């Protein structure tokens, strides 16, 4: 399933997407690729034993010829303002984008919605091309329509050209992502999961990179922020058993307990007795409540504790109008988000300007995602080539709407990132994540 915050309906997904994707998007050269091979990827790894009945032969020692070691040549690369010693690598890359564009049409409502999302994502990728053209490498970007069909994905992965790819982007379905992850590990090709977060896999897979931060990674990032900015303060989590609470809230509580960090969980009601809950200690109240009316009840009931309380909540609160922003400032109101474009920044503003000029509309989060993720993919390949995993781990790389902090876990790479905004001096500011 694909979810989209602040989704904006753009253009007719079926007709316009077919027109947009007819030209094969390629930097320097190339043509749109369509699959015709109808073969299947093996479900499991195969183990082949050669001549199992053959008896062991006597060992005859032979002189081992000396092999001249190949010397690794390094060059200095400047990436995002920092210098790196990087092994010299190739400058001609092939990227396969495997997404459910549904070019043959959409028969169901979920298919139509998915096609619309992928159109928005594609439009973001298309806008990123002008930035990618400034890089020193050549990029051949191949688009393939998975049609959200596992059998189609298997057909695509059996194409001989796939083994020559330097990077895979996609797919989006959980089961299809598992199949593509197996393929990536087998052929040692990095795979960027653009939307779906790959959770548990069969085994450790260092070739899979989740570009969207999972709830667990967001929870870990929040705890790091809390330790740094609110040391020795108590943490109260206000729960309501709704969607945000059941996703991020549960992940946060699980991580707090794993790290043995004290917290107090309280069930929301409109008549909270904060005096009994907070005492006189400095406290961070982290609210999982997203409903506007209930958010206002929380704000108003905490004003008497404003000297000792910092109120934090979802970035959905930023969408609400007709609120008393003076109260927000009195409570040091902060907002949790993974979308940096919630607050104006130079890159997001320029991307939005170009999108409005071309499409006469505002970009959705999927559009930002397509722009940032393709630009990130090409920039790291340009700078580090196939060695990029050695240089990216635990380094925050920021774009207009996304930040990437790739962290190796017990199964694959995850993006450990969460942005904190604060209402201060009558404006929303970004709290640096360093």
CSV table of C-alpha atoms in Angstrom, one decimal, residues 117-323:
chain,number,residue,atom,x,y,z
A,117,UNK,CA,1.2,9.0,-7.4
A,118,UNK,CA,3.8,7.6,-9.8
A,119,UNK,CA,3.0,10.4,-12.3
A,120,UNK,CA,3.8,12.9,-9.6
A,121,UNK,CA,7.0,11.0,-8.7
A,122,UNK,CA,8.0,10.9,-12.4
A,123,UNK,CA,7.4,14.6,-12.8
A,124,UNK,CA,9.8,15.2,-9.9
A,125,UNK,CA,12.5,13.0,-11.5
A,126,UNK,CA,12.0,14.9,-14.8
A,127,UNK,CA,12.6,18.2,-13.1
A,128,UNK,CA,15.8,16.9,-11.5
A,129,UNK,CA,17.4,16.3,-15.0
A,130,UNK,CA,18.6,19.8,-15.4
A,131,UNK,CA,20.6,19.5,-12.1
A,132,UNK,CA,21.9,16.1,-13.0
A,133,UNK,CA,23.2,17.4,-16.3
A,134,UNK,CA,25.6,19.6,-14.4
A,135,UNK,CA,27.4,16.6,-13.0
A,136,UNK,CA,30.6,15.2,-14.6
A,137,UNK,CA,29.3,11.7,-15.3
A,138,UNK,CA,27.0,10.3,-18.0
A,139,UNK,CA,23.7,8.8,-16.7
A,140,UNK,CA,21.4,6.5,-18.7
A,141,UNK,CA,18.1,6.3,-16.9
A,142,UNK,CA,15.9,3.4,-18.0
A,143,UNK,CA,12.2,3.4,-17.0
A,144,UNK,CA,10.3,0.1,-16.6
A,145,UNK,CA,6.6,-0.3,-15.8
A,146,UNK,CA,6.1,-3.1,-13.2
A,147,UNK,CA,2.3,-2.6,-13.4
A,148,UNK,CA,2.4,-3.5,-9.7
A,149,UNK,CA,2.5,-7.1,-10.9
A,150,UNK,CA,4.9,-9.6,-9.5
A,151,UNK,CA,5.1,-11.7,-12.7
A,152,UNK,CA,5.9,-8.6,-14.7
A,153,UNK,CA,8.7,-7.7,-12.2
A,154,UNK,CA,10.2,-11.2,-12.6
A,155,UNK,CA,10.1,-10.8,-16.4
A,156,UNK,CA,11.9,-7.5,-16.2
A,157,UNK,CA,14.6,-8.9,-13.8
A,158,UNK,CA,15.3,-11.7,-16.2
A,159,UNK,CA,16.3,-9.3,-19.0
A,160,UNK,CA,20.1,-9.5,-19.6
A,161,UNK,CA,20.5,-5.7,-19.5
A,162,UNK,CA,19.4,-5.6,-15.9
A,163,UNK,CA,22.7,-7.3,-14.8
A,164,UNK,CA,24.5,-4.3,-16.3
A,165,UNK,CA,22.7,-1.7,-14.2
A,166,UNK,CA,24.6,0.3,-11.6
A,167,UNK,CA,21.6,1.1,-9.5
A,168,UNK,CA,18.0,-0.1,-9.2
A,169,UNK,CA,15.2,2.3,-8.0
A,170,UNK,CA,12.0,0.5,-6.9
A,171,UNK,CA,9.8,-1.4,-6.8
A,172,UNK,CA,7.1,-0.3,-4.3
A,173,UNK,CA,5.1,-3.4,-3.3
A,174,UNK,CA,6.4,-5.3,-0.2
A,175,UNK,CA,6.6,-8.7,-1.9
A,176,UNK,CA,8.1,-7.3,-5.1
A,177,UNK,CA,10.7,-5.4,-3.0
A,178,UNK,CA,11.7,-8.7,-1.5
A,179,UNK,CA,12.2,-10.3,-5.0
A,180,UNK,CA,14.1,-7.3,-6.2
A,181,UNK,CA,16.3,-7.3,-3.0
A,182,UNK,CA,17.2,-10.9,-3.6
A,183,UNK,CA,18.1,-10.0,-7.2
A,184,UNK,CA,20.2,-7.0,-6.0
A,185,UNK,CA,22.2,-9.1,-3.5
A,186,UNK,CA,22.7,-12.0,-6.0
A,187,UNK,CA,24.0,-9.6,-8.7
A,188,UNK,CA,25.7,-7.1,-6.3
A,189,UNK,CA,23.7,-4.1,-7.6
A,190,UNK,CA,22.6,-1.5,-5.1
A,191,UNK,CA,18.8,-1.1,-4.8
A,192,UNK,CA,17.2,2.2,-3.5
A,193,UNK,CA,13.7,1.6,-2.2
A,194,UNK,CA,12.0,4.9,-2.9
A,195,UNK,CA,8.7,4.6,-1.1
A,196,UNK,CA,8.2,1.3,0.7
A,197,UNK,CA,10.4,0.7,3.7
A,198,UNK,CA,11.9,-2.8,3.5
A,199,UNK,CA,11.7,-4.4,6.9
A,200,UNK,CA,12.7,-7.9,7.7
A,201,UNK,CA,14.6,-9.8,5.0
A,202,UNK,CA,15.8,-13.3,4.6
A,203,UNK,CA,19.2,-12.3,5.7
A,204,UNK,CA,21.6,-9.3,5.9
A,205,UNK,CA,21.5,-7.4,2.6
A,206,UNK,CA,24.0,-4.5,2.3
A,207,UNK,CA,22.8,-3.8,-1.2
A,208,UNK,CA,19.3,-2.4,-0.1
A,209,UNK,CA,18.9,1.2,0.9
A,210,UNK,CA,15.6,2.5,2.3
A,211,UNK,CA,15.3,6.1,1.3
A,212,UNK,CA,12.2,6.9,3.3
A,213,UNK,CA,12.8,6.8,7.1
A,214,UNK,CA,10.7,4.1,8.8
A,215,UNK,CA,8.8,4.8,12.1
A,216,UNK,CA,11.6,2.9,13.9
A,217,UNK,CA,14.3,5.1,12.4
A,218,UNK,CA,12.3,8.3,13.1
A,219,UNK,CA,11.9,7.1,16.7
A,220,UNK,CA,15.7,6.6,17.0
A,221,UNK,CA,16.3,10.1,15.6
A,222,UNK,CA,13.8,11.6,18.1
A,223,UNK,CA,15.5,9.9,21.0
A,224,UNK,CA,18.9,11.3,19.9
A,225,UNK,CA,17.3,14.8,19.7
A,226,UNK,CA,15.6,14.4,23.1
A,227,UNK,CA,18.9,13.4,24.7
A,228,UNK,CA,20.7,16.3,23.2
A,229,UNK,CA,18.2,19.1,23.6
A,230,UNK,CA,16.2,18.0,26.7
A,231,UNK,CA,18.7,16.2,28.9
A,232,UNK,CA,17.4,15.6,32.4
A,233,UNK,CA,13.8,16.5,31.4
A,234,UNK,CA,10.9,14.1,31.8
A,235,UNK,CA,9.1,12.8,28.7
A,236,UNK,CA,5.3,12.4,28.7
A,237,UNK,CA,3.7,10.8,25.6
A,238,UNK,CA,0.1,11.7,25.0
A,239,UNK,CA,-1.7,8.8,23.2
A,240,UNK,CA,-5.0,8.5,21.4
A,241,UNK,CA,-4.8,5.1,19.7
A,242,UNK,CA,-5.2,6.7,16.2
A,243,UNK,CA,-3.1,6.3,13.1
A,244,UNK,CA,-0.1,8.4,14.1
A,245,UNK,CA,-0.1,6.9,17.6
A,246,UNK,CA,-0.3,3.3,16.3
A,247,UNK,CA,2.6,3.9,13.9
A,248,UNK,CA,5.1,6.4,15.2
A,249,UNK,CA,3.9,6.2,18.8
A,250,UNK,CA,4.2,2.5,19.1
A,251,UNK,CA,7.7,2.5,17.4
A,252,UNK,CA,8.9,5.3,19.8
A,253,UNK,CA,7.7,3.4,22.9
A,254,UNK,CA,9.3,0.2,21.8
A,255,UNK,CA,12.6,2.1,21.2
A,256,UNK,CA,12.4,3.9,24.5
A,257,UNK,CA,12.0,0.6,26.3
A,258,UNK,CA,14.8,-1.0,24.4
A,259,UNK,CA,17.1,1.9,25.4
A,260,UNK,CA,15.8,1.8,28.9
A,261,UNK,CA,14.7,5.5,28.8
A,262,UNK,CA,12.1,6.6,31.3
A,263,UNK,CA,8.8,8.0,30.0
A,264,UNK,CA,5.2,8.3,31.0
A,265,UNK,CA,2.4,7.4,28.6
A,266,UNK,CA,-1.0,9.1,29.2
A,267,UNK,CA,-4.3,8.5,27.4
A,268,UNK,CA,-5.7,11.8,26.0
A,269,UNK,CA,-8.9,13.3,27.3
A,270,UNK,CA,-10.1,16.8,27.2
A,271,UNK,CA,-9.8,17.3,30.9
A,272,UNK,CA,-6.2,16.2,31.6
A,273,UNK,CA,-5.1,16.9,35.2
A,274,UNK,CA,-1.6,18.2,34.2
A,275,UNK,CA,-0.7,19.2,37.7
A,276,UNK,CA,-0.9,15.6,38.9
A,277,UNK,CA,1.0,14.3,35.8
A,278,UNK,CA,3.8,16.8,35.5
A,279,UNK,CA,4.5,18.0,39.0
A,280,UNK,CA,7.0,20.9,38.9
A,281,UNK,CA,9.7,19.3,36.7
A,282,UNK,CA,10.7,20.5,33.2
A,283,UNK,CA,8.8,18.2,30.8
A,284,UNK,CA,8.5,17.5,27.1
A,285,UNK,CA,4.9,16.6,26.3
A,286,UNK,CA,4.9,14.7,23.0
A,287,UNK,CA,1.4,14.5,21.7
A,288,UNK,CA,0.3,11.8,19.2
A,289,UNK,CA,-3.1,13.6,18.8
A,290,UNK,CA,-3.6,15.0,15.3
A,291,UNK,CA,-7.3,16.1,15.5
A,292,UNK,CA,-7.4,19.9,15.5
A,293,UNK,CA,-10.0,20.3,18.3
A,294,UNK,CA,-8.2,17.9,20.6
A,295,UNK,CA,-4.9,19.6,19.8
A,296,UNK,CA,-6.5,23.0,20.9
A,297,UNK,CA,-7.7,21.4,24.1
A,298,UNK,CA,-4.2,20.2,24.8
A,299,UNK,CA,-2.6,23.6,24.1
A,300,UNK,CA,-5.1,25.5,26.3
A,301,UNK,CA,-4.9,23.0,29.2
A,302,UNK,CA,-1.0,23.3,29.3
A,303,UNK,CA,-0.8,27.1,29.3
A,304,UNK,CA,-0.7,27.2,33.1
A,305,UNK,CA,2.5,25.0,32.9
A,306,UNK,CA,4.2,27.1,30.1
A,307,UNK,CA,7.3,27.8,32.1
A,308,UNK,CA,8.2,24.1,32.4
A,309,UNK,CA,6.7,22.5,29.3
A,310,UNK,CA,7.7,22.0,25.7
A,311,UNK,CA,4.8,20.7,23.6
A,312,UNK,CA,5.7,18.6,20.6
A,313,UNK,CA,3.4,17.0,18.0
A,314,UNK,CA,2.9,16.0,14.4
A,315,UNK,CA,3.6,18.3,11.5
A,316,UNK,CA,-0.1,17.9,10.6
A,317,UNK,CA,-0.7,20.7,13.1
A,318,UNK,CA,1.0,23.1,10.7
A,319,UNK,CA,-1.9,22.6,8.3
A,320,UNK,CA,-4.4,24.1,10.7
A,321,UNK,CA,-5.7,27.7,10.4
A,322,UNK,CA,-7.5,29.8,13.0
A,323,UNK,CA,-5.2,28.9,15.8
